[in-house]
Amino acid sequence: MSEYGNQRTIAAISTPEAPGGIAVLRLSGEDAFSIGQRCFRSSSGKAIGDMAGYTCAYGTFLDANGADLDNGIVTVFRAPHSYTGENVVEFSCHGGLYITRCLLESLLHAGADAAQPGEFTQRAFLAGKMTLTQAEAVMDVIGATGERELRFAHAEQRGALFQRVQKIKDQMVHCLGDLAAWADYPEEEIPAVTPEQLKTLLKAVEKALKDTLSTYHYGKILQSGVSAVIVGKPNVGKSTLFNLLSGCQRSIVTDIAGTTRDIVEERVQLGDVTLRLWDTAGLRETSDAIEKIGVELAQNCLQNADLILAVFDGSMPLELTDFDILKQLPQKPMIAIVNKSDQKMQFSSADLAEHCNFSQILTMSAKCGDGLELLQNAIEQLFYNDNIAPESGIVSNTRQKKCIEEALQQIRLALDALEQGKMLDGVTILIEEGLEAILTLTGERVSETVVDDVFSRFCVGK
Ligand code: GDP
């Protein structure tokens, strides 16, 4: 509790905790100006509290003992015209670890509380500056790994998903309105809704929810990349490929079969493609205990992966054992990589295609680094869908997905109930439950626990 109001004034370092040219500390809350003033002496002599919004002042930052610490700029934002909707002061100092730590200490000593992860954005949400899905998009903007991801994150920030589900919400409210009219005036000839009409309306809601849910597959890929597992029999060049992609010698490369024993995960940027690559111990029966664990882990990875990269040694004739591995694989997109193209090739892509239905087949040399762009193109074609417009609104995290799933389930139950000729008030309750899930998604009606959970995944200072 602050001395003037009931909302704590919070402070945090908003830039990464690493040496840099400049660093920014942020202070937000009712007492931001008075607390800020205790840690800053402007060169002009003007007090922070007398500065107009969106203006800066140059001066000296003071440490917790009031001694000169560093020089730099403060920027003032006046409520409600700030990110949080509160009074905000931003301190731009030299980006040294010692300076930023001392300045934060000074702000805390002057009366601020240390901000929790995401607390600035949480306040913006609570002040009605953004919906919950827009707030989540802030982290997507920060986490964007490429141009495409950033375009989608910005669209979400502008409210693309919110607007999409808003339309679905309106349809649900429309159904509820019809049901209420029917319940209130059952004897009236109009405007009572017939179960058939209601069914048509609910089917449209069901379709809209299903379509929205189907965007999650793409949303997940934009968020965290394509998870891929490299499989193949020993010595075909799996580790070499993994090292080529990750650009470092992380997994052990040897000529002895079965030396890659555990799963190594690496986030790899291949042009515009983000890969989460799992290097596994190869899939085969083994009596070696440690390796067996590796094989089990590999099976797990396979179940969860988006993509399988099946590596073959093109310098050796194809054998039946090359395909044993493939028989154990779950059904999912699979790219065949015929490796060692720097050597004389013993079989062609067509020979491979005869044995198995691959999404794509390409030839490359993991050792020489030839053919990487073929792999990038293949993955782009399989997973990145440029026909989906960012403005259409996509589901980008599991919380949003669960809300849509819940709404969809309730609408399906409502449809079943109608089918079975159940009482319309029972149908009403089910649609209301569905609506509740949508309101949780947008944050229009959401529990404190959900809000806390969403923002706990943010970084401190955002
Ligand atoms: P893994 O058992 O499938 O992981 O295979 P490794 O990556 O350990 O490679 C086995 C052997 O094949 C090593 O000697 C690698 O140097 C070699 N190798 C891997 N890729 C290529 C390639 O593209 N060309 C050639 N000539 N040799 C390769």
Short mmCIF file of C-alpha atoms and ligand atoms in Angstrom, two decimals:
data_model
loop_
_atom_site.label_atom_id
_atom_site.label_comp_id
_atom_site.label_asym_id
_atom_site.label_seq_id
_atom_site.Cartn_x
_atom_site.Cartn_y
_atom_site.Cartn_z
CA MET A 1 0.00 0.00 0.00
CA SER A 2 1.43 3.39 -0.97
CA GLU A 3 1.22 6.46 1.18
CA TYR A 4 -1.24 8.09 -1.25
CA GLY A 5 -3.29 5.30 -2.73
CA ASN A 6 -4.02 1.62 -2.51
CA GLN A 7 -1.94 0.44 -5.46
CA ARG A 8 1.74 -0.37 -5.00
CA THR A 9 4.17 1.57 -7.16
CA ILE A 10 6.40 -0.97 -8.88
CA ALA A 11 9.89 -0.84 -10.34
CA ALA A 12 12.00 -3.16 -12.47
CA ILE A 13 14.88 -3.27 -14.90
CA SER A 14 13.16 -3.64 -18.29
CA THR A 15 16.22 -4.38 -20.40
CA PRO A 16 18.17 -7.69 -20.20
CA GLU A 17 20.50 -8.04 -17.24
CA ALA A 18 23.68 -7.87 -19.25
CA PRO A 19 26.14 -5.09 -20.03
CA GLY A 20 24.96 -2.88 -22.90
CA GLY A 21 24.98 0.66 -24.28
CA ILE A 22 21.98 1.76 -22.27
CA ALA A 23 19.54 0.13 -19.85
CA VAL A 24 15.98 1.13 -19.01
CA LEU A 25 14.33 0.90 -15.61
CA ARG A 26 10.61 1.38 -15.31
CA LEU A 27 8.57 2.78 -12.46
CA SER A 28 4.77 2.65 -12.50
CA GLY A 29 2.07 3.62 -10.02
CA GLU A 30 0.48 6.50 -8.26
CA ASP A 31 3.71 7.52 -6.50
CA ALA A 32 5.96 7.10 -9.53
CA PHE A 33 6.77 10.82 -9.76
CA SER A 34 7.61 11.33 -6.08
CA ILE A 35 9.62 8.09 -5.84
CA GLY A 36 11.39 8.89 -9.11
CA GLN A 37 12.22 12.37 -7.82
CA ARG A 38 14.07 10.89 -4.81
CA CYS A 39 16.45 9.10 -7.19
CA PHE A 40 17.04 11.84 -9.78
CA ARG A 41 18.27 15.42 -9.98
CA SER A 42 17.51 17.09 -13.30
CA SER A 43 20.09 19.46 -14.77
CA SER A 44 17.39 22.08 -15.38
CA GLY A 45 16.20 21.87 -11.78
CA LYS A 46 12.70 20.90 -12.88
CA ALA A 47 10.98 18.27 -10.72
CA ILE A 48 9.66 15.09 -12.36
CA GLY A 49 6.18 15.86 -11.01
CA ASP A 50 6.20 19.18 -12.92
CA MET A 51 7.13 17.62 -16.24
CA ALA A 52 4.50 17.21 -18.95
CA GLY A 53 3.65 13.73 -20.24
CA TYR A 54 5.86 12.34 -23.03
CA THR A 55 8.75 14.66 -22.15
CA CYS A 56 12.31 13.86 -21.11
CA ALA A 57 14.84 15.44 -18.81
CA TYR A 58 18.59 14.98 -18.55
CA GLY A 59 20.18 14.72 -15.13
CA THR A 60 21.91 12.67 -12.49
CA PHE A 61 20.68 9.40 -11.00
CA LEU A 62 21.18 9.02 -7.28
CA ASP A 63 21.94 5.82 -5.38
CA ALA A 64 20.15 4.66 -2.23
CA ASN A 65 22.40 6.94 -0.10
CA GLY A 66 21.62 9.97 -2.23
CA ALA A 67 25.09 9.99 -3.82
CA ASP A 68 25.57 10.61 -7.56
CA LEU A 69 25.47 7.28 -9.42
CA ASP A 70 25.24 7.97 -13.14
CA ASN A 71 23.82 10.42 -15.62
CA GLY A 72 21.05 9.87 -18.15
CA ILE A 73 17.49 10.61 -19.12
CA VAL A 74 14.09 10.24 -17.50
CA THR A 75 10.93 10.08 -19.58
CA VAL A 76 7.60 10.91 -18.02
CA PHE A 77 4.22 9.39 -18.94
CA ARG A 78 1.16 10.73 -17.19
CA ALA A 79 -1.86 8.58 -16.33
CA PRO A 80 -3.84 7.43 -18.21
CA HIS A 81 -1.59 7.98 -21.24
CA SER A 82 1.02 5.36 -20.44
CA TYR A 83 1.56 1.65 -21.07
CA THR A 84 0.06 0.69 -17.70
CA GLY A 85 -2.48 3.52 -17.59
CA GLU A 86 -0.71 4.78 -14.43
CA ASN A 87 1.95 7.42 -13.90
CA VAL A 88 5.14 5.97 -15.35
CA VAL A 89 8.75 7.13 -15.24
CA GLU A 90 11.39 5.46 -17.38
CA PHE A 91 15.05 5.82 -16.47
CA SER A 92 17.59 5.42 -19.27
CA CYS A 93 21.01 4.97 -17.74
CA HIS A 94 24.31 3.50 -18.92
CA GLY A 95 23.82 -0.23 -19.38
CA GLY A 96 26.22 -1.49 -16.74
CA LEU A 97 25.19 -4.28 -14.41
CA TYR A 98 26.39 -2.38 -11.34
CA ILE A 99 24.63 0.86 -12.33
CA THR A 100 21.28 -0.79 -13.08
CA ARG A 101 21.37 -2.84 -9.88
CA CYS A 102 22.18 0.27 -7.78
CA LEU A 103 19.49 2.36 -9.48
CA LEU A 104 16.89 -0.36 -8.88
CA GLU A 105 17.97 -0.57 -5.24
CA SER A 106 17.64 3.19 -5.02
CA LEU A 107 14.06 3.09 -6.42
CA LEU A 108 13.11 0.32 -3.98
CA HIS A 109 14.69 2.24 -1.12
CA ALA A 110 12.70 5.32 -2.16
CA GLY A 111 9.44 3.40 -1.77
CA ALA A 112 8.84 1.28 -4.86
CA ASP A 113 8.12 -2.47 -4.74
CA ALA A 114 9.95 -4.89 -7.00
CA ALA A 115 7.65 -5.70 -9.95
CA GLN A 116 6.52 -9.29 -10.43
CA PRO A 117 6.97 -10.95 -13.85
CA GLY A 118 4.63 -9.28 -16.34
CA GLU A 119 3.21 -6.92 -13.74
CA PHE A 120 3.39 -3.82 -15.97
CA THR A 121 1.37 -5.57 -18.69
CA GLN A 122 -0.95 -7.05 -16.06
CA ARG A 123 -1.72 -3.53 -14.89
CA ALA A 124 -2.33 -2.45 -18.49
CA PHE A 125 -4.80 -5.35 -18.80
CA LEU A 126 -6.51 -4.52 -15.50
CA ALA A 127 -6.75 -0.86 -16.55
CA GLY A 128 -8.65 -2.02 -19.67
CA LYS A 129 -5.85 -0.95 -22.02
CA MET A 130 -5.81 -4.37 -23.68
CA THR A 131 -7.62 -7.70 -23.67
CA LEU A 132 -6.01 -10.81 -22.27
CA THR A 133 -5.19 -12.17 -25.72
CA GLN A 134 -3.63 -8.83 -26.65
CA ALA A 135 -1.56 -8.95 -23.47
CA GLU A 136 -0.38 -12.45 -24.35
CA ALA A 137 0.62 -11.13 -27.77
CA VAL A 138 3.08 -8.75 -26.08
CA MET A 139 5.22 -11.76 -25.16
CA ASP A 140 4.81 -13.13 -28.68
CA VAL A 141 6.16 -9.84 -30.06
CA ILE A 142 9.17 -10.09 -27.76
CA GLY A 143 9.70 -13.77 -28.56
CA ALA A 144 9.28 -13.43 -32.35
CA THR A 145 12.16 -15.17 -34.12
CA GLY A 146 11.46 -13.86 -37.61
CA GLU A 147 9.46 -11.54 -39.81
CA ARG A 148 6.52 -13.92 -40.15
CA GLU A 149 6.25 -14.54 -36.40
CA LEU A 150 6.40 -10.80 -35.74
CA ARG A 151 3.65 -10.06 -38.27
CA PHE A 152 1.34 -12.55 -36.54
CA ALA A 153 2.26 -11.31 -33.07
CA HIS A 154 1.53 -7.70 -34.09
CA ALA A 155 -1.83 -8.73 -35.56
CA GLU A 156 -2.67 -10.47 -32.27
CA GLN A 157 -1.61 -7.36 -30.43
CA ARG A 158 -4.03 -5.34 -32.55
CA GLY A 159 -6.74 -7.77 -31.43
CA ALA A 160 -7.07 -10.23 -34.34
CA LEU A 161 -8.01 -13.24 -32.21
CA PHE A 162 -10.16 -11.10 -29.94
CA GLN A 163 -12.20 -9.89 -32.91
CA ARG A 164 -12.52 -13.40 -34.27
CA VAL A 165 -13.93 -14.81 -31.03
CA GLN A 166 -16.01 -11.68 -30.52
CA LYS A 167 -18.04 -12.71 -33.57
CA ILE A 168 -18.52 -16.19 -32.11
CA LYS A 169 -19.53 -14.64 -28.81
CA ASP A 170 -22.15 -12.51 -30.57
CA GLN A 171 -23.60 -15.64 -32.20
CA MET A 172 -23.82 -17.35 -28.79
CA VAL A 173 -25.47 -14.32 -27.23
CA HIS A 174 -27.93 -14.32 -30.12
CA CYS A 175 -28.86 -17.96 -29.37
CA LEU A 176 -29.26 -17.14 -25.69
CA GLY A 177 -31.46 -14.16 -26.56
CA ASP A 178 -33.74 -16.36 -28.64
CA LEU A 179 -33.89 -18.93 -25.86
CA ALA A 180 -34.74 -16.27 -23.28
CA ALA A 181 -37.51 -14.91 -25.48
CA TRP A 182 -38.91 -18.39 -25.84
CA ALA A 183 -38.73 -19.02 -22.09
CA ASP A 184 -40.35 -15.67 -21.25
CA TYR A 185 -43.13 -15.80 -23.81
CA PRO A 186 -43.75 -19.48 -24.59
CA GLU A 187 -47.32 -18.79 -25.63
CA GLU A 188 -46.51 -15.98 -28.04
CA GLU A 189 -46.55 -16.99 -31.65
CA ILE A 190 -43.54 -14.82 -32.47
CA PRO A 191 -40.62 -14.54 -32.02
CA ALA A 192 -40.26 -18.01 -30.53
CA VAL A 193 -37.25 -19.90 -31.89
CA THR A 194 -37.81 -23.46 -33.02
CA PRO A 195 -35.32 -26.16 -31.99
CA GLU A 196 -34.50 -26.54 -35.70
CA GLN A 197 -33.58 -22.85 -36.04
CA LEU A 198 -31.54 -23.04 -32.87
CA LYS A 199 -29.74 -26.09 -34.16
CA THR A 200 -28.78 -24.20 -37.33
CA LEU A 201 -27.45 -21.30 -35.26
CA LEU A 202 -25.51 -23.59 -32.94
CA LYS A 203 -24.05 -25.53 -35.85
CA ALA A 204 -22.65 -22.25 -37.17
CA VAL A 205 -21.11 -21.57 -33.73
CA GLU A 206 -19.67 -25.09 -33.66
CA LYS A 207 -18.09 -24.59 -37.08
CA ALA A 208 -16.62 -21.21 -36.15
CA LEU A 209 -15.11 -22.70 -32.99
CA LYS A 210 -13.73 -25.70 -34.86
CA ASP A 211 -12.15 -23.44 -37.49
CA THR A 212 -10.61 -21.28 -34.78
CA LEU A 213 -9.26 -24.32 -32.95
CA SER A 214 -7.69 -25.64 -36.15
CA THR A 215 -5.46 -22.53 -36.29
CA TYR A 216 -3.62 -23.70 -33.17
CA HIS A 217 -1.43 -26.04 -35.17
CA TYR A 218 0.02 -23.05 -37.03
CA GLY A 219 0.02 -20.85 -33.94
CA LYS A 220 2.13 -23.41 -32.09
CA ILE A 221 4.63 -23.57 -34.93
CA LEU A 222 4.92 -19.77 -35.03
CA GLN A 223 5.37 -19.75 -31.25
CA SER A 224 7.89 -22.50 -30.79
CA GLY A 225 8.99 -23.69 -34.21
CA VAL A 226 8.72 -27.07 -35.89
CA SER A 227 9.78 -29.89 -33.57
CA ALA A 228 11.70 -32.45 -35.55
CA VAL A 229 13.33 -35.78 -34.80
CA ILE A 230 16.24 -37.12 -36.78
CA VAL A 231 16.01 -40.88 -37.26
CA GLY A 232 17.99 -43.42 -39.21
CA LYS A 233 20.13 -46.45 -38.65
CA PRO A 234 23.64 -46.05 -37.19
CA ASN A 235 26.31 -44.25 -39.19
CA VAL A 236 24.05 -42.65 -41.79
CA GLY A 237 25.10 -39.19 -40.51
CA LYS A 238 22.40 -38.18 -38.02
CA SER A 239 24.81 -36.53 -35.59
CA THR A 240 26.68 -34.83 -38.41
CA LEU A 241 23.38 -33.41 -39.68
CA PHE A 242 22.41 -32.32 -36.20
CA ASN A 243 25.73 -30.56 -35.73
CA LEU A 244 25.50 -28.91 -39.12
CA LEU A 245 22.05 -27.56 -38.32
CA SER A 246 22.87 -26.40 -34.84
CA GLY A 247 26.19 -25.03 -35.95
CA CYS A 248 28.16 -26.58 -33.13
CA GLN A 249 29.72 -29.84 -32.00
CA ARG A 250 27.14 -30.76 -29.39
CA SER A 251 26.52 -34.42 -30.11
CA ILE A 252 29.39 -36.88 -30.39
CA VAL A 253 30.20 -37.94 -33.93
CA THR A 254 32.01 -41.26 -34.26
CA ASP A 255 32.19 -44.23 -36.61
CA ILE A 256 31.08 -46.64 -33.88
CA ALA A 257 27.40 -47.53 -34.07
CA GLY A 258 25.26 -46.35 -31.16
CA THR A 259 27.37 -43.59 -29.66
CA THR A 260 24.64 -40.94 -29.50
CA ARG A 261 22.90 -42.11 -26.38
CA ASP A 262 20.72 -39.38 -25.05
CA ILE A 263 18.41 -36.82 -26.56
CA VAL A 264 19.91 -33.44 -27.28
CA GLU A 265 17.52 -30.59 -28.12
CA GLU A 266 18.63 -27.58 -30.05
CA ARG A 267 16.69 -24.56 -31.32
CA VAL A 268 17.84 -23.97 -34.86
CA GLN A 269 17.15 -21.04 -37.18
CA LEU A 270 17.19 -22.12 -40.80
CA GLY A 271 16.42 -18.92 -42.69
CA ASP A 272 12.80 -18.16 -41.78
CA VAL A 273 12.27 -21.62 -40.37
CA THR A 274 12.63 -22.28 -36.65
CA LEU A 275 13.39 -25.90 -35.85
CA ARG A 276 13.37 -27.53 -32.45
CA LEU A 277 15.62 -30.38 -33.20
CA TRP A 278 15.88 -33.56 -31.18
CA ASP A 279 18.85 -35.76 -31.85
CA THR A 280 17.98 -39.29 -30.77
CA ALA A 281 19.85 -42.50 -30.25
CA GLY A 282 18.56 -44.17 -33.38
CA LEU A 283 15.71 -46.57 -33.29
CA ARG A 284 16.58 -50.20 -33.03
CA GLU A 285 16.44 -53.13 -30.64
CA THR A 286 19.41 -53.13 -28.33
CA SER A 287 20.60 -55.09 -25.32
CA ASP A 288 22.60 -52.17 -23.98
CA ALA A 289 20.73 -50.74 -20.96
CA ILE A 290 21.73 -47.08 -21.35
CA GLU A 291 21.03 -47.16 -24.99
CA LYS A 292 17.65 -48.72 -24.33
CA ILE A 293 16.66 -45.66 -22.29
CA GLY A 294 17.73 -43.55 -25.23
CA VAL A 295 15.56 -45.60 -27.54
CA GLU A 296 12.53 -45.17 -25.27
CA LEU A 297 13.14 -41.43 -25.12
CA ALA A 298 13.39 -41.40 -28.88
CA GLN A 299 10.00 -43.12 -29.18
CA ASN A 300 8.49 -40.46 -26.92
CA CYS A 301 9.98 -37.68 -28.99
CA LEU A 302 8.62 -39.29 -32.12
CA GLN A 303 5.09 -39.27 -30.77
CA ASN A 304 5.30 -35.56 -29.94
CA ALA A 305 7.28 -34.26 -32.90
CA ASP A 306 5.76 -32.31 -35.81
CA LEU A 307 8.24 -33.68 -38.32
CA ILE A 308 10.48 -36.69 -38.84
CA LEU A 309 13.76 -36.32 -40.70
CA ALA A 310 14.63 -39.82 -41.90
CA VAL A 311 18.32 -40.00 -42.85
CA PHE A 312 19.74 -42.57 -45.28
CA ASP A 313 23.33 -43.18 -46.29
CA GLY A 314 23.29 -42.59 -50.04
CA SER A 315 26.83 -43.96 -50.42
CA MET A 316 25.69 -47.49 -49.48
CA PRO A 317 23.13 -49.62 -51.29
CA LEU A 318 19.69 -49.59 -49.70
CA GLU A 319 19.11 -52.52 -47.33
CA LEU A 320 16.00 -53.91 -45.76
CA THR A 321 17.11 -52.62 -42.33
CA ASP A 322 16.86 -49.07 -43.72
CA PHE A 323 13.12 -49.53 -43.70
CA ASP A 324 12.79 -51.41 -40.38
CA ILE A 325 13.11 -48.06 -38.64
CA LEU A 326 10.38 -46.50 -40.73
CA LYS A 327 7.90 -49.24 -39.84
CA GLN A 328 7.96 -48.14 -36.19
CA LEU A 329 7.24 -44.49 -36.90
CA PRO A 330 3.93 -42.77 -36.17
CA GLN A 331 2.04 -41.23 -39.09
CA LYS A 332 3.27 -37.66 -39.53
CA PRO A 333 5.10 -35.52 -42.08
CA MET A 334 8.38 -37.17 -42.94
CA ILE A 335 11.24 -35.81 -45.05
CA ALA A 336 13.71 -38.37 -46.38
CA ILE A 337 17.29 -37.10 -46.47
CA VAL A 338 19.64 -39.06 -48.67
CA ASN A 339 22.94 -38.10 -47.05
CA LYS A 340 26.58 -38.21 -48.18
CA SER A 341 25.90 -36.72 -51.62
CA ASP A 342 29.62 -35.84 -51.76
CA GLN A 343 30.24 -39.56 -52.39
CA LYS A 344 29.13 -41.78 -55.26
CA MET A 345 25.40 -42.32 -54.79
CA GLN A 346 24.22 -45.93 -54.71
CA PHE A 347 20.50 -45.33 -55.08
CA SER A 348 18.13 -42.61 -56.24
CA SER A 349 15.21 -40.73 -54.74
CA ALA A 350 12.92 -42.82 -56.92
CA ASP A 351 14.27 -46.04 -55.30
CA LEU A 352 13.38 -44.63 -51.89
CA ALA A 353 9.96 -43.43 -52.98
CA GLU A 354 9.11 -47.00 -53.98
CA HIS A 355 9.45 -48.17 -50.39
CA CYS A 356 7.79 -45.46 -48.40
CA ASN A 357 5.44 -42.52 -48.75
CA PHE A 358 7.64 -39.54 -47.81
CA SER A 359 6.35 -35.95 -47.79
CA GLN A 360 9.56 -34.94 -49.57
CA ILE A 361 12.83 -36.60 -50.56
CA LEU A 362 16.04 -34.60 -50.84
CA THR A 363 19.72 -35.26 -51.27
CA MET A 364 22.37 -33.52 -49.23
CA SER A 365 25.77 -33.79 -47.62
CA ALA A 366 25.69 -33.15 -43.90
CA LYS A 367 29.48 -33.23 -43.82
CA CYS A 368 29.97 -30.58 -46.52
CA GLY A 369 26.83 -28.58 -45.73
CA ASP A 370 25.37 -29.01 -49.23
CA GLY A 371 21.60 -29.06 -49.67
CA LEU A 372 20.60 -27.13 -46.54
CA GLU A 373 18.41 -24.77 -48.56
CA LEU A 374 16.54 -27.80 -49.95
CA LEU A 375 15.73 -28.81 -46.40
CA GLN A 376 14.63 -25.29 -45.50
CA ASN A 377 12.34 -25.10 -48.54
CA ALA A 378 10.86 -28.51 -47.82
CA ILE A 379 9.99 -27.53 -44.24
CA GLU A 380 8.58 -24.17 -45.36
CA GLN A 381 6.32 -25.92 -47.85
CA LEU A 382 5.12 -28.43 -45.30
CA PHE A 383 4.53 -26.20 -42.29
CA TYR A 384 4.37 -22.53 -43.10
CA ASN A 385 1.07 -21.57 -44.61
CA ASP A 386 1.24 -18.13 -46.13
CA ASN A 387 -2.45 -18.39 -47.09
CA ILE A 388 -3.38 -17.71 -43.48
CA ALA A 389 -3.64 -13.96 -42.98
CA PRO A 390 -2.34 -12.67 -39.64
CA GLU A 391 -5.48 -10.51 -39.34
CA SER A 392 -7.71 -13.61 -39.36
CA GLY A 393 -6.67 -14.28 -35.75
CA ILE A 394 -5.02 -17.52 -34.69
CA VAL A 395 -4.86 -19.45 -31.43
CA SER A 396 -1.29 -19.26 -30.23
CA ASN A 397 -1.03 -20.89 -26.81
CA THR A 398 -2.43 -23.78 -24.80
CA ARG A 399 -4.53 -21.55 -22.54
CA GLN A 400 -6.37 -20.12 -25.52
CA LYS A 401 -6.68 -23.59 -27.03
CA LYS A 402 -8.22 -25.02 -23.85
CA CYS A 403 -10.80 -22.20 -23.71
CA ILE A 404 -11.88 -22.85 -27.31
CA GLU A 405 -12.00 -26.61 -26.67
CA GLU A 406 -14.18 -26.05 -23.61
CA ALA A 407 -16.55 -23.77 -25.54
CA LEU A 408 -16.72 -26.28 -28.38
CA GLN A 409 -17.52 -29.12 -26.00
CA GLN A 410 -20.39 -27.19 -24.41
CA ILE A 411 -21.85 -26.26 -27.79
CA ARG A 412 -21.66 -29.91 -28.89
CA LEU A 413 -23.45 -30.96 -25.71
CA ALA A 414 -26.09 -28.30 -26.37
CA LEU A 415 -26.55 -29.68 -29.89
CA ASP A 416 -26.86 -33.23 -28.50
CA ALA A 417 -29.41 -32.03 -25.97
CA LEU A 418 -31.45 -30.41 -28.74
CA GLU A 419 -31.18 -33.58 -30.80
CA GLN A 420 -32.57 -35.59 -27.92
CA GLY A 421 -35.45 -33.13 -27.52
CA LYS A 422 -34.30 -32.01 -24.04
CA MET A 423 -35.75 -28.95 -22.26
CA LEU A 424 -34.53 -25.66 -23.65
CA ASP A 425 -33.41 -24.36 -20.24
CA GLY A 426 -30.86 -27.19 -20.11
CA VAL A 427 -29.62 -26.08 -23.53
CA THR A 428 -29.38 -22.51 -22.24
CA ILE A 429 -27.10 -23.58 -19.39
CA LEU A 430 -24.77 -25.38 -21.79
CA ILE A 431 -24.52 -22.38 -24.13
CA GLU A 432 -23.85 -20.14 -21.12
CA GLU A 433 -21.00 -22.44 -20.09
CA GLY A 434 -19.60 -22.16 -23.60
CA LEU A 435 -19.87 -18.38 -23.43
CA GLU A 436 -18.06 -18.42 -20.10
CA ALA A 437 -15.09 -20.19 -21.72
CA ILE A 438 -14.96 -17.51 -24.43
CA LEU A 439 -15.06 -14.73 -21.86
CA THR A 440 -12.18 -16.42 -20.02
CA LEU A 441 -10.26 -16.51 -23.29
CA THR A 442 -10.61 -12.78 -23.90
CA GLY A 443 -10.25 -11.92 -20.23
CA GLU A 444 -13.64 -10.21 -20.12
CA ARG A 445 -14.67 -12.49 -17.28
CA VAL A 446 -11.71 -14.26 -15.82
CA SER A 447 -10.53 -15.44 -12.41
CA GLU A 448 -7.60 -13.83 -10.66
CA THR A 449 -5.81 -17.21 -10.72
CA VAL A 450 -5.97 -17.36 -14.52
CA VAL A 451 -4.75 -13.76 -14.85
CA ASP A 452 -1.88 -14.40 -12.40
CA ASP A 453 -0.98 -17.56 -14.29
CA VAL A 454 -0.90 -15.77 -17.66
CA PHE A 455 1.38 -13.00 -16.42
CA SER A 456 3.65 -15.26 -14.37
CA ARG A 457 5.03 -16.47 -17.70
CA PHE A 458 6.15 -12.97 -18.67
CA CYS A 459 9.58 -11.59 -18.02
CA VAL A 460 10.23 -9.14 -15.18
CA GLY A 461 10.11 -5.56 -16.42
CA LYS A 462 7.45 -6.15 -19.09
P1 GDP B 1 25.08 -41.36 -36.92
O1 GDP B 1 25.48 -42.64 -36.27
O2 GDP B 1 23.92 -41.57 -37.83
O3 GDP B 1 24.85 -40.25 -35.97
O4 GDP B 1 26.29 -40.95 -37.90
P2 GDP B 1 27.45 -39.89 -37.65
O5 GDP B 1 26.95 -38.51 -37.81
O6 GDP B 1 28.18 -40.25 -36.41
O7 GDP B 1 28.34 -40.15 -38.93
C1 GDP B 1 28.91 -41.43 -39.20
C2 GDP B 1 30.08 -41.23 -40.14
O8 GDP B 1 29.62 -40.75 -41.39
C3 GDP B 1 31.11 -40.24 -39.65
O9 GDP B 1 32.40 -40.69 -39.98
C4 GDP B 1 30.78 -38.98 -40.43
O10 GDP B 1 31.90 -38.15 -40.62
C5 GDP B 1 30.33 -39.56 -41.74
N1 GDP B 1 29.44 -38.68 -42.48
C6 GDP B 1 28.32 -38.06 -42.01
N2 GDP B 1 27.76 -37.29 -42.98
C7 GDP B 1 28.53 -37.42 -44.07
C8 GDP B 1 28.48 -36.85 -45.40
O11 GDP B 1 27.60 -36.04 -45.76
N3 GDP B 1 29.44 -37.23 -46.26
C9 GDP B 1 30.44 -38.12 -45.90
N4 GDP B 1 31.32 -38.42 -46.80
N5 GDP B 1 30.52 -38.63 -44.67
C10 GDP B 1 29.58 -38.30 -43.76
#
